[in-house]
Amino acid sequence: MSARFPTHEVFNQPPPFEDVNLFTSDVALIDAVEREGGGAASGALGVFGQVAGSAEAQERGRLANEHTPKLSTHDRQGRRRDTVTFHPAYHTLMRTSCTEGLHASVWAHLAKKGEARRPGAHVARAGAFYMAAQMEAGHCCPITMTNAAVPVLLQQPDVAAEWLPRILPNTYDPSFAPPGAKTALTLGMGMTEKQGGTDVRAATTKAELVGGGEYRITGHKWFLSAPMSDAFLVLAQAPDGLTCFLMPRFRPDGSVNALHLQRLKDKLGNRSNASAEVEFHGAYARVIGEEGRGVATIIDMVTYTRLDCAVASAGLMRFALANAIHHAEHRSVFDKKLVEQPVMQQVLADMALDVEAAGALAFRLARAFDRAEDPRASAWRRLMTPVTKYWVCKLAPPLAAEAMECLGGNGYVEEAPLARLYREVPVNSIWEGSGNVMALDVARVLQREPAAVQMVMDELLVAAGDDQHLRRAHARLEAMLQEPKLLDARGRALVEALAVLAAATILRAHAPAAVADAFIATRISGDPRQTYGQGLEHADVRAIIARASPSHG
Ligand SMILES: Cc1cc2nc3c(=O)[nH]c(=O)nc-3n(C[C@H](O)[C@H](O)[C@H](O)COP(=O)(O)OP(=O)(O)OC[C@H]3O[C@@H](n4cnc5c(N)ncnc54)[C@H](O)[C@@H]3O)c2cc1C
């Protein structure tokens, strides 16, 4: 090559960022998993980190997004088919994550009667999910929905007894066949209709009782992701009000159920994942929970998916930062590596602070799911699920943009993963409760569950210790809580204050001083800023970047 094109010598371009162990190269992740009770899984996470960060897995991620799912509404004789075909890379990604147990590992104890929950199961799963999102984010949608549907199914023991034995195994079966003929099942959900996604009570889809817990559902859903799932948890209006149903793709007699996929959404990102518009033409479904208690029944699913949105967003932020640092470590400008340039150091270190804080909050929340019986953990879970979901998912898009810029022009082209990542990240703050909805949820907890709020505030005060910046931030938050009339309007401010304080207390207690000091100096006590790369001129930016560098392990 060089003989024919003597001028074509490639230099000063970084080596590809691939074949990186996403676990052993991520010091903050290793620490967070250990700290929050998932340390026993470290070995397994190291193995999965190698798989998820391999060049093959990253290439599958690219292929699955470039060759998007295709809907087939009818066969060539005009009969309805309502199937979606995916690129083989998508199925391999699904198989990788299901084999790792990401669709149900926290429920593994249910496979044997009387078995206890596995300690640290949520934190261990969060560790792997954080890396699965970096491998490819779109396929995480059916993975997270299957995991989150389990606690809802448990509310209807006869349905759970039938479905769980095929949901729990660590296998993947993409065939379009009745559940009894499959080795593995995945689940989706249908709540959003054209006239209302947040306000699900506005649902117009009707459910008519057939008998024995069976209903016929007529109506539509405006978003139904992963439409090739084996069944969906769906909300519809029954005679006694909005009710939750399990709607399988096949009827018990083995015929295809009446879900008519109308079209697939043409989405900004998340393109490997299909999201359909669907009509139900008297579709067969089974009731889950009591008629009229649909929202109360399905809310568990939403809580689990909110945890995953935060974990996945934190993982994507980590991947963006790791790419940026990798580039800066290898690229020289004006005879000096970018990572040695003072302004770039400010930018990289500043992003690293948000990445570590986002991970710290997400894994702290996962631990609260592991210790549900402990009242303090349960208070944390109630208040901090919407706080963490809001804050982490909101941080991700600006961080992704800044990380992309660190790669210069290379960041903006599709061959680098950052362009796809940038298009992917906003979805996590839109679905499963958008930003305002999270803020309103927090305001609701503040108004209606004072005991839970007090427990979290007490915990934060103890964690603040004698750090005067943290104590003042805590006092400011307490003062805001004393004005109940303003809670709704101040929803976002409260959420942000809670998130930043909680993250800062975790970093103060557990992260190196360089990280904790700089986070507190810029996010709690520093001058207001609007973009990355400011306020760290007195910080140990080298230490912060060295900790975040993916060149470890
Ligand atoms: C890629 C993708 C896949 C999806 N997959 C699924 C799926 O599988 N199943 C499913 O059921 N849904 C799915 N959704 C739908 C998603 O959950 C909804 O879009 C989301 O809940 C918002 O509902 P909406 O679109 O009706 O917006 P609206 O409810 O109209 O909300 C619009 C805006 O108003 C804000 N808002 C709402 N209420 C208030 C209020 N009281 N005060 C202030 N602001 C408010 C919201 O925060 C939002 O920003 C998917 C969406 C996307 C983008």
XYZ file of C-alpha atoms and ligand atoms in Angstrom:
606
model
C 0.000 0.000 0.000
C 2.644 2.499 1.068
C 4.643 1.657 -2.096
C 1.710 2.643 -4.318
C 0.624 5.591 -2.172
C 3.835 6.873 -0.610
C 2.099 9.929 0.872
C -0.608 7.837 2.458
C 0.914 7.232 5.840
C -1.561 7.303 8.691
C -0.108 8.785 11.845
C -1.327 10.683 14.875
C -4.628 8.785 14.704
C -5.485 6.848 17.900
C -5.717 3.051 17.774
C -9.346 1.825 17.630
C -11.053 1.831 21.004
C -12.016 -1.851 21.032
C -11.147 -5.094 22.774
C -11.352 -3.178 26.023
C -12.524 -4.969 29.157
C -15.386 -2.674 30.173
C -15.141 -3.847 33.790
C -11.458 -4.107 34.629
C -10.712 -0.852 32.786
C -13.302 1.056 34.847
C -11.991 1.726 38.348
C -15.072 3.692 39.469
C -17.342 0.833 38.344
C -15.313 -1.775 40.236
C -15.475 0.406 43.357
C -19.212 1.075 43.037
C -20.097 -2.614 42.609
C -17.957 -3.555 45.622
C -19.229 -0.724 47.810
C -22.902 -1.408 47.156
C -22.744 -5.135 47.879
C -22.131 -6.763 44.498
C -18.458 -7.615 45.051
C -19.070 -11.369 44.872
C -19.927 -10.901 41.192
C -16.667 -9.134 40.311
C -15.132 -12.186 38.640
C -18.188 -12.771 36.456
C -18.397 -9.063 35.647
C -14.770 -9.138 34.516
C -15.612 -11.969 32.131
C -18.695 -10.151 30.795
C -16.706 -6.908 30.515
C -14.332 -8.629 28.114
C -17.235 -9.916 25.996
C -19.156 -6.625 25.954
C -16.080 -4.578 25.073
C -14.801 -6.968 22.413
C -14.385 -5.745 18.853
C -16.936 -8.390 17.729
C -19.609 -7.210 20.154
C -19.044 -3.555 19.234
C -19.317 -4.447 15.564
C -22.598 -6.256 16.246
C -23.843 -3.079 17.874
C -23.044 -1.135 14.728
C -24.639 -3.707 12.430
C -27.820 -3.994 14.486
C -28.325 -0.250 14.237
C -27.372 0.110 10.591
C -29.648 -2.750 9.462
C -32.800 -1.734 11.261
C -35.756 -4.037 12.023
C -38.293 -4.567 9.218
C -42.027 -4.959 9.686
C -43.976 -7.464 7.668
C -47.692 -6.769 8.075
C -48.959 -9.292 5.471
C -47.670 -12.287 3.578
C -47.716 -12.239 -0.214
C -51.209 -13.722 -0.345
C -52.490 -10.908 1.834
C -52.785 -12.802 5.114
C -51.717 -10.904 8.240
C -48.242 -11.700 9.525
C -47.430 -8.909 11.965
C -43.842 -9.956 12.400
C -40.608 -7.997 12.616
C -37.289 -9.307 11.354
C -33.982 -8.219 12.843
C -30.403 -8.406 11.653
C -28.649 -11.527 13.034
C -26.349 -9.229 15.028
C -29.373 -8.120 17.087
C -30.208 -11.709 17.993
C -26.606 -12.357 19.000
C -26.678 -9.296 21.258
C -29.925 -10.529 22.802
C -28.464 -13.999 23.287
C -25.342 -12.533 24.921
C -27.358 -10.483 27.422
C -29.898 -13.240 28.151
C -27.118 -15.791 28.675
C -25.664 -13.356 31.184
C -29.091 -13.368 32.876
C -29.756 -9.660 32.448
C -33.426 -10.300 31.630
C -34.135 -12.059 34.965
C -31.088 -12.789 37.162
C -32.501 -10.883 40.131
C -35.451 -13.305 40.127
C -33.362 -16.479 39.842
C -34.363 -17.510 43.383
C -37.954 -17.953 42.161
C -36.902 -20.981 40.121
C -36.697 -23.056 43.316
C -39.480 -22.982 45.863
C -38.428 -21.483 49.192
C -35.088 -20.206 47.950
C -33.999 -16.840 49.389
C -33.184 -13.774 47.283
C -29.532 -13.661 46.302
C -27.707 -10.913 48.217
C -26.404 -8.150 45.977
C -28.283 -9.509 42.947
C -29.515 -6.092 41.776
C -26.099 -4.480 42.120
C -24.426 -7.362 40.272
C -27.021 -7.178 37.495
C -26.662 -3.385 37.353
C -22.915 -3.862 36.834
C -23.518 -6.082 33.828
C -26.400 -3.955 32.499
C -24.131 -0.875 32.664
C -21.766 -2.708 30.316
C -24.503 -4.216 28.116
C -25.676 -0.668 27.339
C -22.121 0.143 26.230
C -22.104 -2.947 24.043
C -25.371 -1.861 22.366
C -28.181 0.103 23.953
C -31.237 -0.720 21.821
C -31.448 -4.400 22.685
C -31.495 -3.447 26.379
C -35.146 -2.399 25.954
C -36.674 -5.921 25.825
C -34.084 -7.074 28.380
C -35.162 -4.453 30.885
C -38.886 -4.912 30.206
C -38.673 -8.668 30.766
C -36.854 -8.182 34.060
C -39.304 -5.493 35.180
C -42.417 -7.469 34.207
C -41.646 -10.289 36.662
C -42.849 -8.524 39.847
C -46.081 -7.644 38.052
C -46.668 -11.240 36.947
C -46.101 -12.346 40.545
C -49.264 -10.470 41.446
C -51.273 -13.066 39.480
C -49.945 -16.428 40.730
C -51.687 -18.643 38.113
C -50.232 -16.584 35.259
C -46.824 -16.415 36.975
C -46.781 -20.205 37.413
C -47.329 -20.619 33.686
C -44.904 -17.948 32.383
C -42.026 -17.724 34.867
C -40.516 -21.168 34.191
C -39.772 -20.011 30.638
C -38.740 -16.456 31.533
C -36.184 -17.314 34.225
C -33.676 -19.520 32.321
C -30.593 -17.789 30.933
C -31.422 -18.524 27.318
C -32.851 -16.691 24.323
C -35.328 -18.048 21.803
C -36.302 -15.632 19.000
C -38.716 -18.007 17.266
C -42.270 -16.789 16.581
C -44.172 -19.604 18.257
C -46.637 -20.187 21.113
C -44.998 -19.913 24.553
C -45.281 -23.631 25.253
C -43.164 -24.381 22.188
C -40.313 -22.060 23.210
C -37.295 -22.447 25.471
C -37.229 -18.786 26.521
C -39.682 -15.878 26.611
C -39.357 -12.083 26.683
C -41.965 -9.507 27.659
C -42.860 -5.951 26.634
C -45.422 -3.365 27.724
C -48.131 -1.261 26.160
C -49.384 1.753 28.082
C -48.991 4.781 25.798
C -51.887 5.707 23.496
C -52.169 8.533 20.988
C -54.105 10.792 23.327
C -51.906 10.168 26.386
C -48.666 8.576 27.480
C -48.087 10.233 30.828
C -51.809 10.345 31.561
C -52.492 6.639 31.117
C -55.910 7.079 32.750
C -56.983 8.618 29.426
C -56.631 5.181 27.772
C -59.536 4.372 25.455
C -58.622 0.725 24.792
C -61.484 -1.443 26.043
C -61.436 -4.812 27.796
C -64.445 -7.094 27.714
C -64.685 -10.051 30.104
C -64.946 -13.430 28.413
C -64.775 -15.427 31.666
C -62.264 -17.164 33.951
C -59.808 -14.255 33.951
C -59.856 -14.034 30.128
C -60.678 -10.787 28.336
C -61.023 -9.523 24.785
C -59.147 -6.245 24.165
C -60.032 -3.734 21.465
C -58.129 -0.517 20.838
C -54.566 0.567 20.160
C -51.165 1.522 21.586
C -49.113 4.329 20.094
C -45.809 2.876 21.241
C -45.178 -0.837 21.714
C -41.461 -1.513 21.773
C -39.921 -4.912 21.079
C -43.122 -6.089 19.355
C -41.661 -9.575 18.815
C -41.779 -10.155 22.564
C -43.875 -13.150 23.569
C -46.372 -11.127 25.610
C -47.078 -7.592 26.768
C -48.352 -6.052 29.957
C -51.096 -3.815 28.649
C -53.474 -1.316 30.270
C -57.097 -1.228 29.131
C -60.460 -0.004 30.450
C -62.424 -2.885 31.967
C -65.938 -2.424 33.406
C -64.417 -1.508 36.822
C -61.803 0.837 35.387
C -58.231 0.813 34.099
C -56.812 -2.697 34.464
C -53.551 -4.506 33.767
C -53.512 -7.489 31.376
C -51.035 -9.959 29.987
C -51.524 -10.094 26.226
C -49.562 -12.931 24.540
C -48.749 -12.977 20.830
C -50.464 -16.391 20.570
C -53.837 -17.525 21.884
C -53.956 -20.654 24.070
C -55.199 -22.682 21.048
C -51.927 -21.854 19.235
C -53.425 -19.345 16.756
C -51.797 -15.907 16.347
C -53.427 -13.331 18.649
C -55.095 -10.245 17.136
C -52.272 -7.703 17.541
C -51.995 -5.823 14.267
C -48.687 -3.988 13.976
C -49.456 -0.836 11.969
C -45.959 0.509 11.396
C -42.588 0.901 13.093
C -41.491 4.276 14.420
C -38.679 6.024 12.575
C -36.664 7.055 15.632
C -33.788 9.466 16.289
C -31.741 6.692 17.870
C -32.459 3.346 19.508
C -32.686 2.051 15.970
C -31.794 -1.576 16.599
C -34.909 -1.805 18.759
C -38.276 -1.909 17.002
C -41.049 0.302 18.404
C -44.421 -0.379 16.826
C -47.814 1.233 16.623
C -50.357 -1.508 17.211
C -54.089 -2.136 17.049
C -55.842 -4.781 19.114
C -58.803 -6.375 17.329
C -60.489 -8.285 20.140
C -57.094 -9.616 21.262
C -56.995 -12.367 23.886
C -55.567 -11.295 27.281
C -55.452 -12.441 30.896
C -56.154 -10.131 33.799
C -53.284 -9.292 36.168
C -54.324 -8.084 39.609
C -57.707 -6.541 40.322
C -59.942 -4.850 37.787
C -59.694 -1.082 38.178
C -56.220 -1.232 39.794
C -54.209 -1.192 36.588
C -51.848 1.648 37.468
C -51.148 0.285 40.965
C -50.458 -3.134 39.427
C -48.100 -2.031 36.660
C -46.245 0.592 38.722
C -43.735 -2.004 39.939
C -42.646 -2.585 36.360
C -42.124 1.121 35.840
C -40.032 1.410 39.010
C -37.657 -1.305 37.807
C -37.357 0.162 34.319
C -36.528 3.566 35.857
C -33.602 2.002 37.693
C -32.404 0.539 34.392
C -32.745 3.874 32.576
C -30.378 5.409 35.127
C -27.924 2.492 35.026
C -27.876 2.408 31.215
C -27.459 6.192 30.938
C -24.589 6.081 33.424
C -23.022 3.284 31.346
C -23.382 5.264 28.140
C -21.828 8.313 29.797
C -18.914 6.133 30.856
C -18.474 4.832 27.322
C -18.510 8.371 25.895
C -15.926 9.523 28.443
C -13.716 6.469 27.909
C -13.679 7.139 24.154
C -12.827 10.794 24.770
C -9.959 10.039 27.164
C -8.643 7.298 24.875
C -8.559 9.764 21.981
C -6.901 12.486 24.055
C -4.269 10.061 25.310
C -3.212 9.205 21.768
C -3.759 12.335 19.711
C -1.204 15.138 19.624
C -1.954 18.750 18.777
C 0.781 21.406 18.709
C 3.378 18.733 19.593
C 1.641 17.749 22.796
C -0.849 15.007 23.610
C -4.367 16.383 23.974
C -4.568 14.874 27.434
C -1.662 17.145 28.454
C -3.347 20.323 27.199
C -4.690 22.338 30.153
C -8.072 23.203 28.634
C -8.651 19.594 27.551
C -7.728 18.447 31.059
C -10.427 20.719 32.452
C -12.994 19.238 30.065
C -12.074 15.575 30.590
C -11.819 15.854 34.366
C -15.097 17.764 34.550
C -16.902 15.060 32.566
C -15.264 12.356 34.681
C -16.819 13.913 37.790
C -20.333 13.584 36.344
C -19.666 10.047 35.147
C -18.481 8.906 38.557
C -21.348 10.720 40.299
C -23.953 9.246 37.936
C -22.610 5.732 38.486
C -22.430 6.282 42.245
C -26.112 7.262 42.402
C -27.257 4.498 40.055
C -25.463 1.753 42.002
C -26.598 3.202 45.338
C -30.150 2.950 44.010
C -29.589 -0.644 42.880
C -28.564 -1.498 46.440
C -31.843 -0.022 47.707
C -33.621 -2.578 45.463
C -31.529 -5.374 47.003
C -32.492 -4.414 50.555
C -36.181 -3.775 50.076
C -37.068 -5.062 53.580
C -34.942 -2.379 55.265
C -37.156 0.724 55.808
C -34.268 3.091 55.062
C -33.535 1.329 51.787
C -37.193 1.352 50.922
C -37.404 5.115 51.630
C -34.335 5.642 49.424
C -35.892 3.581 46.676
C -39.169 5.528 46.800
C -37.676 9.022 46.787
C -34.426 8.454 44.943
C -35.696 6.352 42.025
C -37.258 9.359 40.248
C -34.422 11.625 41.444
C -31.736 9.330 40.045
C -33.644 8.579 36.845
C -34.175 12.288 36.222
C -30.673 13.488 36.984
C -28.585 10.768 35.369
C -30.691 10.664 32.200
C -30.560 14.466 31.916
C -26.772 14.564 32.301
C -26.172 12.089 29.497
C -27.023 14.127 26.339
C -24.793 17.167 27.063
C -21.999 14.867 28.214
C -22.304 12.793 25.041
C -22.055 15.967 22.946
C -18.969 17.161 24.799
C -17.285 13.743 24.566
C -17.984 13.706 20.830
C -16.316 17.092 20.510
C -13.197 15.752 22.248
C -12.699 13.515 19.187
C -12.995 16.500 16.865
C -14.316 15.617 13.406
C -13.771 11.908 14.059
C -16.404 12.118 16.786
C -19.103 13.315 14.422
C -18.867 10.550 11.836
C -20.801 7.327 12.060
C -17.693 5.130 12.097
C -16.984 6.241 15.664
C -19.574 5.012 18.162
C -20.165 8.462 19.620
C -22.520 9.688 16.883
C -24.835 6.734 17.531
C -24.451 7.118 21.278
C -25.385 10.815 21.012
C -28.593 9.932 19.154
C -29.377 7.187 21.656
C -29.139 8.956 24.994
C -32.155 11.322 25.002
C -34.598 8.416 24.966
C -33.839 7.446 28.541
C -35.169 10.730 29.834
C -38.278 10.587 27.616
C -39.606 7.093 28.234
C -40.505 5.527 31.561
C -41.506 8.947 32.884
C -40.151 12.102 31.264
C -38.266 14.793 33.182
C -41.282 16.755 34.423
C -43.050 13.554 35.364
C -40.088 12.551 37.539
C -40.092 15.996 39.140
C -43.825 15.691 39.867
C -43.317 12.211 41.284
C -40.684 13.568 43.662
C -43.016 16.418 44.659
C -45.697 13.793 45.373
C -43.361 11.866 47.689
C -42.393 15.099 49.428
C -46.055 15.917 50.039
C -47.425 12.495 50.879
C -44.612 10.428 52.351
C -42.906 12.681 54.927
C -41.503 9.719 56.880
C -39.617 8.432 53.818
C -38.333 11.928 53.040
C -37.154 12.391 56.625
C -35.246 9.094 56.516
C -33.407 10.103 53.351
C -32.688 13.605 54.644
C -31.375 12.168 57.949
C -29.150 9.773 56.044
C -27.798 12.599 53.891
C -27.052 14.723 56.948
C -25.110 11.923 58.613
C -23.249 11.290 55.344
C -22.434 15.012 55.032
C -20.365 14.602 58.206
C -18.426 17.751 59.040
C -18.056 18.911 55.425
C -19.409 22.457 55.692
C -20.293 22.700 51.980
C -22.431 19.579 52.206
C -24.054 20.720 55.442
C -24.981 24.052 53.879
C -26.401 22.287 50.804
C -28.437 20.088 53.131
C -29.737 23.154 55.003
C -30.731 24.827 51.698
C -32.642 21.723 50.709
C -34.391 21.583 54.090
C -35.425 25.216 53.620
C -36.889 24.459 50.188
C -38.902 21.621 51.699
C -40.475 24.064 54.176
C -42.403 25.770 51.372
C -44.914 23.097 50.381
C -46.880 25.408 48.051
C -43.850 25.728 45.788
C -42.975 22.021 45.618
C -44.583 21.411 42.216
C -43.128 24.504 40.568
C -39.742 23.821 42.130
C -39.852 20.141 41.254
C -36.811 20.128 38.995
C -34.750 22.308 41.352
C -35.511 19.969 44.239
C -34.669 16.882 42.221
C -31.368 18.343 41.114
C -30.465 19.498 44.625
C -31.252 16.058 46.050
C -29.296 14.272 43.326
C -26.216 16.461 43.599
C -26.168 16.316 47.391
C -26.654 12.543 47.454
C -23.949 11.995 44.847
C -21.586 14.352 46.661
C -22.021 12.512 49.969
C -21.190 9.186 48.307
C -18.115 10.638 46.601
C -17.015 12.390 49.820
C -17.149 9.106 51.719
C -15.764 6.750 49.093
C -14.054 8.403 46.109
C -10.461 9.713 46.110
C -10.191 13.238 47.556
C -9.343 14.683 44.118
C -12.726 13.550 42.776
C -14.840 14.435 45.815
C -13.206 17.844 46.348
C -13.588 18.848 42.704
C -17.195 17.635 42.493
C -18.195 19.564 45.597
C -16.214 22.651 44.559
C -17.947 22.840 41.166
C -21.415 21.340 41.720
C -22.186 22.523 45.247
C -20.113 25.536 46.233
C -18.595 26.895 43.023
C -19.604 29.659 40.615
C -22.521 28.866 38.287
C -21.415 27.324 34.962
C -23.251 26.238 31.874
C -20.735 24.128 29.969
C -18.066 21.582 30.804
C -14.444 22.475 31.456
C -14.689 25.247 34.025
C -13.867 25.717 37.675
C -11.269 22.972 38.079
C -8.172 25.152 37.843
C -7.243 24.278 41.454
C -8.253 20.628 41.173
C -5.944 17.680 40.686
C -7.186 17.125 37.136
C -4.401 14.635 36.361
C -5.492 12.385 39.202
C -9.138 12.614 38.151
C -8.340 11.751 34.527
C -5.949 8.958 35.507
C -8.703 7.328 37.572
C -11.194 7.583 34.703
C -8.773 6.482 31.991
C -9.813 3.232 30.266
C -6.147 2.216 30.044
C -6.462 0.297 33.347
C -6.720 -3.476 33.574
C -38.367 5.031 21.557
C -39.595 4.975 22.403
C -40.099 3.748 22.757
C -41.240 3.664 23.558
N -41.732 2.442 23.894
C -42.861 2.359 24.639
C -43.429 1.094 24.976
O -42.869 0.035 24.669
N -44.580 1.063 25.666
C -45.209 2.205 26.060
O -46.254 2.112 26.693
N -44.704 3.424 25.756
C -43.548 3.520 25.061
N -43.037 4.756 24.743
C -43.801 5.934 25.048
C -43.253 6.774 26.187
O -43.320 6.076 27.394
C -44.077 8.059 26.184
O -43.753 8.753 25.002
C -43.800 8.908 27.403
O -44.327 8.285 28.538
C -44.416 10.301 27.280
O -45.758 10.227 26.917
P -46.320 11.070 25.675
O -45.459 10.797 24.501
O -47.761 10.788 25.537
O -46.103 12.576 26.077
P -47.024 13.458 27.052
O -47.557 12.607 28.147
O -47.953 14.241 26.253
O -45.917 14.431 27.663
C -45.329 15.490 26.902
C -44.424 16.292 27.801
O -45.193 16.881 28.828
C -44.622 16.629 30.087
N -45.691 16.513 31.076
C -46.612 15.531 31.171
N -47.438 15.777 32.212
C -47.026 16.942 32.760
C -47.486 17.747 33.842
N -48.527 17.377 34.588
N -46.841 18.892 34.118
C -45.777 19.272 33.382
N -45.305 18.576 32.346
C -45.926 17.422 32.033
C -43.823 15.357 29.927
O -42.745 15.312 30.854
C -43.344 15.479 28.496
O -42.129 16.175 28.476
C -41.884 4.855 23.972
C -41.354 6.093 23.615
C -40.217 6.168 22.843
C -39.676 7.512 22.465
